[in-house]
PDB file of C-alpha atoms and ligand atoms in Angstrom:
ATOM      1  CA  MET D 231      83.017  77.445  83.068  1.00 95.00           C
ATOM      2  CA  ILE D 232      80.958  80.412  84.572  1.00 97.00           C
ATOM      3  CA  VAL D 233      77.580  81.200  82.352  1.00 98.00           C
ATOM      4  CA  THR D 234      75.816  83.769  83.300  1.00 98.00           C
ATOM      5  CA  ILE D 235      71.903  84.227  83.011  1.00 98.00           C
ATOM      6  CA  ASP D 236      70.459  88.075  83.559  1.00 97.00           C
ATOM      7  CA  GLY D 237      67.308  88.990  83.127  1.00 95.00           C
ATOM      8  CA  PRO D 238      63.752  90.941  84.913  1.00 93.00           C
ATOM      9  CA  ALA D 239      61.697  88.985  87.205  1.00 87.00           C
ATOM     10  CA  GLY D 240      59.348  86.346  85.375  1.00 87.00           C
ATOM     11  CA  SER D 241      61.428  86.113  82.667  1.00 92.00           C
ATOM     12  CA  GLY D 242      61.687  82.497  82.865  1.00 90.00           C
ATOM     13  CA  LYS D 243      65.671  82.656  83.737  1.00 93.00           C
ATOM     14  CA  SER D 244      65.223  80.753  86.943  1.00 93.00           C
ATOM     15  CA  THR D 245      63.191  77.934  85.230  1.00 94.00           C
ATOM     16  CA  ALA D 246      65.892  78.425  82.169  1.00 96.00           C
ATOM     17  CA  ALA D 247      69.121  78.429  84.683  1.00 97.00           C
ATOM     18  CA  ARG D 248      68.180  75.239  86.492  1.00 97.00           C
ATOM     19  CA  GLY D 249      67.154  73.733  83.059  1.00 97.00           C
ATOM     20  CA  LEU D 250      69.988  74.343  81.693  1.00 98.00           C
ATOM     21  CA  ALA D 251      72.663  73.695  84.682  1.00 98.00           C
ATOM     22  CA  ALA D 252      71.017  70.181  84.699  1.00 97.00           C
ATOM     23  CA  ARG D 253      71.486  69.667  81.101  1.00 97.00           C
ATOM     24  CA  LEU D 254      74.944  70.350  81.129  1.00 96.00           C
ATOM     25  CA  GLY D 255      75.890  68.978  84.414  1.00 97.00           C
ATOM     26  CA  PHE D 256      76.832  72.450  86.177  1.00 97.00           C
ATOM     27  CA  ASP D 257      75.596  73.921  89.332  1.00 97.00           C
ATOM     28  CA  TYR D 258      73.214  76.179  89.417  1.00 97.00           C
ATOM     29  CA  LEU D 259      73.461  79.767  91.936  1.00 98.00           C
ATOM     30  CA  ASP D 260      70.144  81.519  92.272  1.00 97.00           C
ATOM     31  CA  THR D 261      71.651  85.094  92.872  1.00 98.00           C
ATOM     32  CA  GLY D 262      68.159  86.378  93.701  1.00 96.00           C
ATOM     33  CA  ALA D 263      67.475  84.123  96.643  1.00 97.00           C
ATOM     34  CA  MET D 264      71.004  85.517  98.089  1.00 98.00           C
ATOM     35  CA  PHE D 265      69.383  89.043  98.124  1.00 97.00           C
ATOM     36  CA  ARG D 266      65.976  87.576  99.629  1.00 97.00           C
ATOM     37  CA  ALA D 267      68.028  86.158 102.231  1.00 98.00           C
ATOM     38  CA  VAL D 268      69.669  89.299 103.261  1.00 98.00           C
ATOM     39  CA  ALA D 269      65.755  90.726 102.876  1.00 98.00           C
ATOM     40  CA  LEU D 270      64.492  88.531 105.435  1.00 98.00           C
ATOM     41  CA  ALA D 271      66.931  88.673 107.903  1.00 97.00           C
ATOM     42  CA  LEU D 272      66.406  92.291 107.624  1.00 97.00           C
ATOM     43  CA  LEU D 273      62.674  91.914 108.037  1.00 97.00           C
ATOM     44  CA  ASN D 274      62.974  89.827 110.901  1.00 95.00           C
ATOM     45  CA  ARG D 275      65.219  91.805 112.544  1.00 96.00           C
ATOM     46  CA  GLY D 276      62.741  95.187 112.009  1.00 97.00           C
ATOM     47  CA  ILE D 277      65.730  96.597 110.004  1.00 97.00           C
ATOM     48  CA  ASP D 278      64.746  99.407 107.413  1.00 96.00           C
ATOM     49  CA  PRO D 279      66.769  98.666 103.675  1.00 95.00           C
ATOM     50  CA  ALA D 280      67.794 102.241 103.759  1.00 95.00           C
ATOM     51  CA  ASN D 281      69.552 102.233 107.014  1.00 96.00           C
ATOM     52  CA  HIS D 282      72.560 101.550 105.519  1.00 95.00           C
ATOM     53  CA  VAL D 283      74.758 101.217 108.894  1.00 96.00           C
ATOM     54  CA  ALA D 284      72.140  98.886 110.135  1.00 97.00           C
ATOM     55  CA  VAL D 285      72.077  96.988 107.228  1.00 97.00           C
ATOM     56  CA  GLU D 286      76.217  96.790 107.212  1.00 97.00           C
ATOM     57  CA  ALA D 287      75.864  95.809 110.705  1.00 97.00           C
ATOM     58  CA  VAL D 288      73.853  92.465 109.722  1.00 97.00           C
ATOM     59  CA  LEU D 289      75.864  91.878 106.973  1.00 97.00           C
ATOM     60  CA  ASP D 290      78.573  91.526 109.305  1.00 95.00           C
ATOM     61  CA  GLU D 291      76.798  88.480 111.985  1.00 94.00           C
ATOM     62  CA  LEU D 292      74.401  87.067 108.791  1.00 94.00           C
ATOM     63  CA  LEU D 293      75.874  83.048 108.575  1.00 94.00           C
ATOM     64  CA  LEU D 294      74.242  82.835 105.024  1.00 96.00           C
ATOM     65  CA  ASP D 295      74.779  79.172 103.395  1.00 95.00           C
ATOM     66  CA  MET D 296      73.850  77.997  99.422  1.00 96.00           C
ATOM     67  CA  PRO D 297      73.470  74.246  99.668  1.00 94.00           C
ATOM     68  CA  PRO D 298      72.414  72.944  96.349  1.00 91.00           C
ATOM     69  CA  GLY D 299      68.841  74.022  95.824  1.00 90.00           C
ATOM     70  CA  ARG D 300      68.550  75.541  99.021  1.00 95.00           C
ATOM     71  CA  VAL D 301      68.994  78.557 100.791  1.00 98.00           C
ATOM     72  CA  VAL D 302      70.211  78.487 104.788  1.00 98.00           C
ATOM     73  CA  LEU D 303      70.262  81.890 107.050  1.00 97.00           C
ATOM     74  CA  ASP D 304      71.937  81.829 110.489  1.00 95.00           C
ATOM     75  CA  GLY D 305      71.141  77.995 110.157  1.00 96.00           C
ATOM     76  CA  ARG D 306      67.521  77.997 109.184  1.00 97.00           C
ATOM     77  CA  ASP D 307      66.170  76.960 106.202  1.00 98.00           C
ATOM     78  CA  VAL D 308      64.773  79.735 104.672  1.00 98.00           C
ATOM     79  CA  THR D 309      64.081  78.167 100.418  1.00 97.00           C
ATOM     80  CA  ALA D 310      59.834  78.631 100.958  1.00 95.00           C
ATOM     81  CA  ALA D 311      60.380  81.330 103.021  1.00 96.00           C
ATOM     82  CA  ILE D 312      62.098  83.789 100.841  1.00 97.00           C
ATOM     83  CA  ARG D 313      59.872  83.421  98.188  1.00 91.00           C
ATOM     84  CA  ALA D 314      56.793  85.785  99.690  1.00 88.00           C
ATOM     85  CA  ALA D 315      55.427  88.482  98.053  1.00 82.00           C
ATOM     86  CA  ALA D 316      56.999  90.854 100.983  1.00 89.00           C
ATOM     87  CA  VAL D 317      60.485  89.450 100.882  1.00 94.00           C
ATOM     88  CA  ALA D 318      60.579  90.462  97.052  1.00 89.00           C
ATOM     89  CA  GLN D 319      59.568  93.703  97.514  1.00 88.00           C
ATOM     90  CA  THR D 320      62.109  93.995 100.307  1.00 94.00           C
ATOM     91  CA  ALA D 321      64.836  92.116  98.109  1.00 94.00           C
ATOM     92  CA  SER D 322      64.494  94.662  95.720  1.00 88.00           C
ATOM     93  CA  LYS D 323      65.681  97.861  98.217  1.00 92.00           C
ATOM     94  CA  VAL D 324      68.115  95.627  99.267  1.00 95.00           C
ATOM     95  CA  ALA D 325      69.612  95.449  96.179  1.00 93.00           C
ATOM     96  CA  VAL D 326      70.169  99.157  96.046  1.00 92.00           C
ATOM     97  CA  VAL D 327      72.439  99.130  99.004  1.00 95.00           C
ATOM     98  CA  PRO D 328      76.168  99.490  97.086  1.00 95.00           C
ATOM     99  CA  VAL D 329      77.683  97.542 100.671  1.00 96.00           C
ATOM    100  CA  VAL D 330      75.344  94.764 100.017  1.00 97.00           C
ATOM    101  CA  ARG D 331      75.769  94.223  96.763  1.00 96.00           C
ATOM    102  CA  ARG D 332      79.698  94.223  97.170  1.00 97.00           C
ATOM    103  CA  PHE D 333      78.949  91.614 100.409  1.00 97.00           C
ATOM    104  CA  LEU D 334      77.010  89.423  97.584  1.00 98.00           C
ATOM    105  CA  ALA D 335      79.157  90.182  94.811  1.00 98.00           C
ATOM    106  CA  ALA D 336      82.358  88.773  96.746  1.00 97.00           C
ATOM    107  CA  GLU D 337      80.442  85.801  98.030  1.00 97.00           C
ATOM    108  CA  GLN D 338      78.652  84.664  94.471  1.00 98.00           C
ATOM    109  CA  ARG D 339      82.562  84.817  92.681  1.00 98.00           C
ATOM    110  CA  ARG D 340      83.960  82.883  96.133  1.00 97.00           C
ATOM    111  CA  ILE D 341      80.915  80.061  95.439  1.00 96.00           C
ATOM    112  CA  ALA D 342      81.943  80.287  91.558  1.00 97.00           C
ATOM    113  CA  GLU D 343      85.248  79.880  92.128  1.00 96.00           C
ATOM    114  CA  GLY D 344      86.716  77.133  90.403  1.00 96.00           C
ATOM    115  CA  ARG D 345      83.455  75.510  89.349  1.00 96.00           C
ATOM    116  CA  ASP D 346      81.192  74.865  86.450  1.00 96.00           C
ATOM    117  CA  ILE D 347      78.456  77.161  87.120  1.00 97.00           C
ATOM    118  CA  VAL D 348      75.366  78.650  85.756  1.00 98.00           C
ATOM    119  CA  CYS D 349      74.594  82.042  87.505  1.00 98.00           C
ATOM    120  CA  GLU D 350      71.150  83.668  87.656  1.00 98.00           C
ATOM    121  CA  GLY D 351      70.582  87.050  88.206  1.00 96.00           C
ATOM    122  CA  ARG D 352      70.469  90.668  87.539  1.00 94.00           C
ATOM    123  CA  ASP D 353      74.284  91.852  87.202  1.00 95.00           C
ATOM    124  CA  GLN D 354      76.139  88.666  86.855  1.00 98.00           C
ATOM    125  CA  GLY D 355      77.146  88.841  83.228  1.00 97.00           C
ATOM    126  CA  THR D 356      78.267  92.991  83.519  1.00 96.00           C
ATOM    127  CA  ALA D 357      79.126  93.316  87.277  1.00 96.00           C
ATOM    128  CA  VAL D 358      80.079  89.985  88.983  1.00 98.00           C
ATOM    129  CA  PHE D 359      81.562  88.098  86.072  1.00 98.00           C
ATOM    130  CA  PRO D 360      82.473  90.121  83.537  1.00 97.00           C
ATOM    131  CA  ASP D 361      84.702  87.557  82.122  1.00 96.00           C
ATOM    132  CA  ALA D 362      81.890  85.077  82.123  1.00 96.00           C
ATOM    133  CA  ALA D 363      82.399  82.308  79.064  1.00 92.00           C
ATOM    134  CA  CYS D 364      79.006  82.416  77.731  1.00 96.00           C
ATOM    135  CA  LYS D 365      76.387  85.130  78.760  1.00 97.00           C
ATOM    136  CA  PHE D 366      72.744  85.232  78.419  1.00 98.00           C
ATOM    137  CA  PHE D 367      69.916  88.020  79.405  1.00 97.00           C
ATOM    138  CA  VAL D 368      66.664  86.363  78.727  1.00 96.00           C
ATOM    139  CA  THR D 369      63.197  88.913  78.999  1.00 95.00           C
ATOM    140  CA  ALA D 370      60.009  88.612  77.844  1.00 95.00           C
ATOM    141  CA  ASP D 371      57.087  91.059  77.110  1.00 94.00           C
ATOM    142  CA  PRO D 372      55.722  92.744  80.919  1.00 94.00           C
ATOM    143  CA  ARG D 373      52.303  90.975  80.457  1.00 94.00           C
ATOM    144  CA  ALA D 374      53.539  87.603  79.923  1.00 93.00           C
ATOM    145  CA  ARG D 375      56.006  87.956  82.948  1.00 94.00           C
ATOM    146  CA  ALA D 376      53.337  89.046  84.937  1.00 95.00           C
ATOM    147  CA  ALA D 377      50.976  86.276  83.953  1.00 94.00           C
ATOM    148  CA  ARG D 378      53.225  83.815  84.591  1.00 90.00           C
ATOM    149  CA  ARG D 379      54.345  84.784  87.936  1.00 88.00           C
ATOM    150  CA  PHE D 380      50.567  85.417  88.491  1.00 93.00           C
ATOM    151  CA  ARG D 381      49.691  81.610  87.994  1.00 92.00           C
ATOM    152  CA  GLU D 382      52.765  80.842  90.314  1.00 88.00           C
ATOM    153  CA  LEU D 383      51.264  83.032  93.169  1.00 87.00           C
ATOM    154  CA  LEU D 384      48.094  81.414  92.728  1.00 92.00           C
ATOM    155  CA  ASP D 385      49.244  78.320  92.779  1.00 92.00           C
ATOM    156  CA  LYS D 386      50.619  79.272  95.916  1.00 85.00           C
ATOM    157  CA  GLY D 387      47.452  80.142  97.065  1.00 88.00           C
ATOM    158  CA  GLU D 388      48.111  84.251  97.439  1.00 84.00           C
ATOM    159  CA  SER D 389      45.134  85.403  96.693  1.00 88.00           C
ATOM    160  CA  VAL D 390      46.029  88.511  93.982  1.00 90.00           C
ATOM    161  CA  THR D 391      44.898  90.109  91.249  1.00 95.00           C
ATOM    162  CA  LEU D 392      46.871  90.091  87.655  1.00 95.00           C
ATOM    163  CA  GLU D 393      46.364  94.078  88.246  1.00 95.00           C
ATOM    164  CA  GLU D 394      48.157  93.673  91.121  1.00 94.00           C
ATOM    165  CA  VAL D 395      51.387  91.614  89.848  1.00 93.00           C
ATOM    166  CA  LEU D 396      51.479  94.015  87.305  1.00 94.00           C
ATOM    167  CA  ALA D 397      51.933  96.792  89.174  1.00 94.00           C
ATOM    168  CA  SER D 398      54.363  95.327  92.107  1.00 89.00           C
ATOM    169  CA  GLN D 399      56.864  93.841  88.701  1.00 91.00           C
ATOM    170  CA  HIS D 400      56.708  97.167  87.291  1.00 92.00           C
ATOM    171  CA  GLU D 401      57.725  98.469  90.502  1.00 89.00           C
ATOM    172  CA  ARG D 402      60.449  96.489  91.377  1.00 86.00           C
ATOM    173  CA  ASP D 403      61.581  96.575  87.241  1.00 90.00           C
ATOM    174  CA  THR D 404      62.173 100.213  87.390  1.00 90.00           C
ATOM    175  CA  ARG D 405      64.083  99.986  91.070  1.00 86.00           C
ATOM    176  CA  ASP D 406      66.340  97.288  89.229  1.00 87.00           C
ATOM    177  CA  THR D 407      66.903  99.146  85.903  1.00 91.00           C
ATOM    178  CA  GLU D 408      67.325 102.554  87.712  1.00 91.00           C
ATOM    179  CA  ARG D 409      69.515 102.419  90.713  1.00 86.00           C
ATOM    180  CA  GLU D 410      73.096 103.102  90.073  1.00 87.00           C
ATOM    181  CA  ASP D 411      74.842 100.419  91.294  1.00 86.00           C
ATOM    182  CA  ALA D 412      74.984  97.407  88.618  1.00 84.00           C
ATOM    183  CA  PRO D 413      71.788  98.090  87.212  1.00 88.00           C
ATOM    184  CA  LEU D 414      69.526  95.107  85.106  1.00 92.00           C
ATOM    185  CA  ARG D 415      70.707  95.790  81.705  1.00 93.00           C
ATOM    186  CA  ALA D 416      72.102  93.437  79.365  1.00 95.00           C
ATOM    187  CA  ALA D 417      76.274  92.877  79.013  1.00 96.00           C
ATOM    188  CA  ALA D 418      77.574  93.599  75.789  1.00 96.00           C
ATOM    189  CA  ASP D 419      78.392  90.268  74.817  1.00 95.00           C
ATOM    190  CA  ALA D 420      75.274  88.602  76.000  1.00 97.00           C
ATOM    191  CA  VAL D 421      72.998  86.864  73.868  1.00 97.00           C
ATOM    192  CA  VAL D 422      69.564  87.894  74.280  1.00 97.00           C
ATOM    193  CA  ILE D 423      66.767  85.785  74.045  1.00 96.00           C
ATOM    194  CA  ASP D 424      62.688  86.905  74.015  1.00 96.00           C
ATOM    195  CA  THR D 425      60.922  83.940  76.025  1.00 95.00           C
ATOM    196  CA  THR D 426      57.823  85.790  75.405  1.00 95.00           C
ATOM    197  CA  ASP D 427      56.232  83.030  72.697  1.00 94.00           C
ATOM    198  CA  LEU D 428      58.890  79.973  73.290  1.00 94.00           C
ATOM    199  CA  SER D 429      58.437  76.907  75.923  1.00 93.00           C
ATOM    200  CA  ALA D 430      60.822  76.159  79.101  1.00 93.00           C
ATOM    201  CA  ASP D 431      62.117  73.115  76.935  1.00 96.00           C
ATOM    202  CA  ASP D 432      62.178  75.460  73.656  1.00 96.00           C
ATOM    203  CA  VAL D 433      64.494  78.459  76.093  1.00 96.00           C
ATOM    204  CA  VAL D 434      66.835  75.656  77.385  1.00 97.00           C
ATOM    205  CA  ALA D 435      67.518  73.766  74.163  1.00 97.00           C
ATOM    206  CA  ARG D 436      68.521  77.326  72.552  1.00 97.00           C
ATOM    207  CA  LEU D 437      70.878  78.193  75.569  1.00 97.00           C
ATOM    208  CA  GLU D 438      72.526  74.499  75.607  1.00 97.00           C
ATOM    209  CA  GLU D 439      72.963  74.820  71.846  1.00 97.00           C
ATOM    210  CA  ILE D 440      75.046  78.319  72.316  1.00 96.00           C
ATOM    211  CA  VAL D 441      76.608  77.106  75.162  1.00 96.00           C
ATOM    212  CA  ARG D 442      78.029  73.914  73.787  1.00 94.00           C
ATOM    213  CA  ARG D 443      79.375  76.117  70.732  1.00 92.00           C
ATOM    214  CA  CYS D 444      80.376  78.309  72.953  1.00 86.00           C
ATOM    215  CA  ALA D 445      82.518  75.543  74.875  1.00 82.00           C
ATOM    216  CA  THR D 446      83.626  74.060  71.253  1.00 84.00           C
ATOM    217  CA  ALA D 447      85.083  77.541  70.809  1.00 79.00           C
ATOM    218  CA  ARG D 448      87.091  78.123  73.716  1.00 74.00           C
ATOM    219  CA  LEU D 449      89.239  74.933  73.167  1.00 68.00           C
TER     220      LEU D 449
HETATM  221  O1  LIG P 255      65.161  87.357  90.953  1.00 59.26           O
HETATM  222  P1  LIG P 255      64.472  87.602  92.113  1.00 59.26           P
HETATM  223  O2  LIG P 255      62.992  87.984  92.135  1.00 59.26           O
HETATM  224  O3  LIG P 255      64.438  86.645  93.357  1.00 59.26           O
HETATM  225  O4  LIG P 255      65.513  88.771  92.944  1.00 59.26           O
HETATM  226  C1  LIG P 255      65.288  89.453  94.254  1.00 59.26           C
HETATM  227  C2  LIG P 255      65.702  90.342  93.591  1.00 59.26           C
HETATM  228  O5  LIG P 255      66.848  90.961  94.121  1.00 59.26           O
HETATM  229  C3  LIG P 255      65.859  91.623  92.984  1.00 59.26           C
HETATM  230  O6  LIG P 255      64.672  92.773  92.786  1.00 59.26           O
HETATM  231  C4  LIG P 255      66.350  92.339  92.014  1.00 59.26           C
HETATM  232  C5  LIG P 255      67.745  91.561  93.199  1.00 59.26           C
HETATM  233  N1  LIG P 255      68.682  91.262  92.598  1.00 59.26           N
HETATM  234  C6  LIG P 255      69.886  91.550  92.768  1.00 59.26           C
HETATM  235  O7  LIG P 255      69.865  92.728  92.142  1.00 59.26           O
HETATM  236  N2  LIG P 255      70.610  91.531  91.129  1.00 59.26           N
HETATM  237  C7  LIG P 255      70.967  89.992  91.436  1.00 59.26           C
HETATM  238  N3  LIG P 255      72.374  89.454  90.629  1.00 59.26           N
HETATM  239  C8  LIG P 255      70.067  88.971  91.996  1.00 59.26           C
HETATM  240  C9  LIG P 255      68.920  89.701  92.289  1.00 59.26           C
END
């Protein structure tokens, strides 16, 4: 059974997806991490994401492995490296390139094949798994999202201001929602959850209840 969770940056969807998967005993796939890994591969090679020919050549040679909780790129564990702010910005540029989206969508379908899995990203319920059993769109007020990201970055020792985080979030949101190929939006049959005033535990509990109802309805 496939459960999809889509939503903008900082909406709390990753925490929710991880928590939900743990509660259900499902696998978990962070598809944003896959875009970040491609971004890191381009940064490492000094390739501009706008150069689609060069990007396609990198996809042909890159080795991306997604073992549970980790991201391995060309044999190197890049789980921590892909979280840098520069990688996030490049990832959202990489995400507008159709050949990258096609490549990663095929990988995501291959990974999910025959599994009980929670797939989290921007286009999982709309483009990659349109027939998923249960779909969510998790969102929150932009200021609340930026404040969460800001706290995370401060905890990691990065020196940023809330206004900078808000501006970079706005830039990424605009690119994610306005791109032509698989833009960020809620699937028509997704349950929309606004997490602005909910705790992480409340969000997981709400998702779990809906998935269990959805699974029972399918029997
Ligand atoms: O969720 P994240 O911040 O790790 O995602 C990084 C970037 O990847 C984000 O700007 C949008 C893009 N992305 C996407 O286009 N489609 C997905 N399924 C997941 C992420």
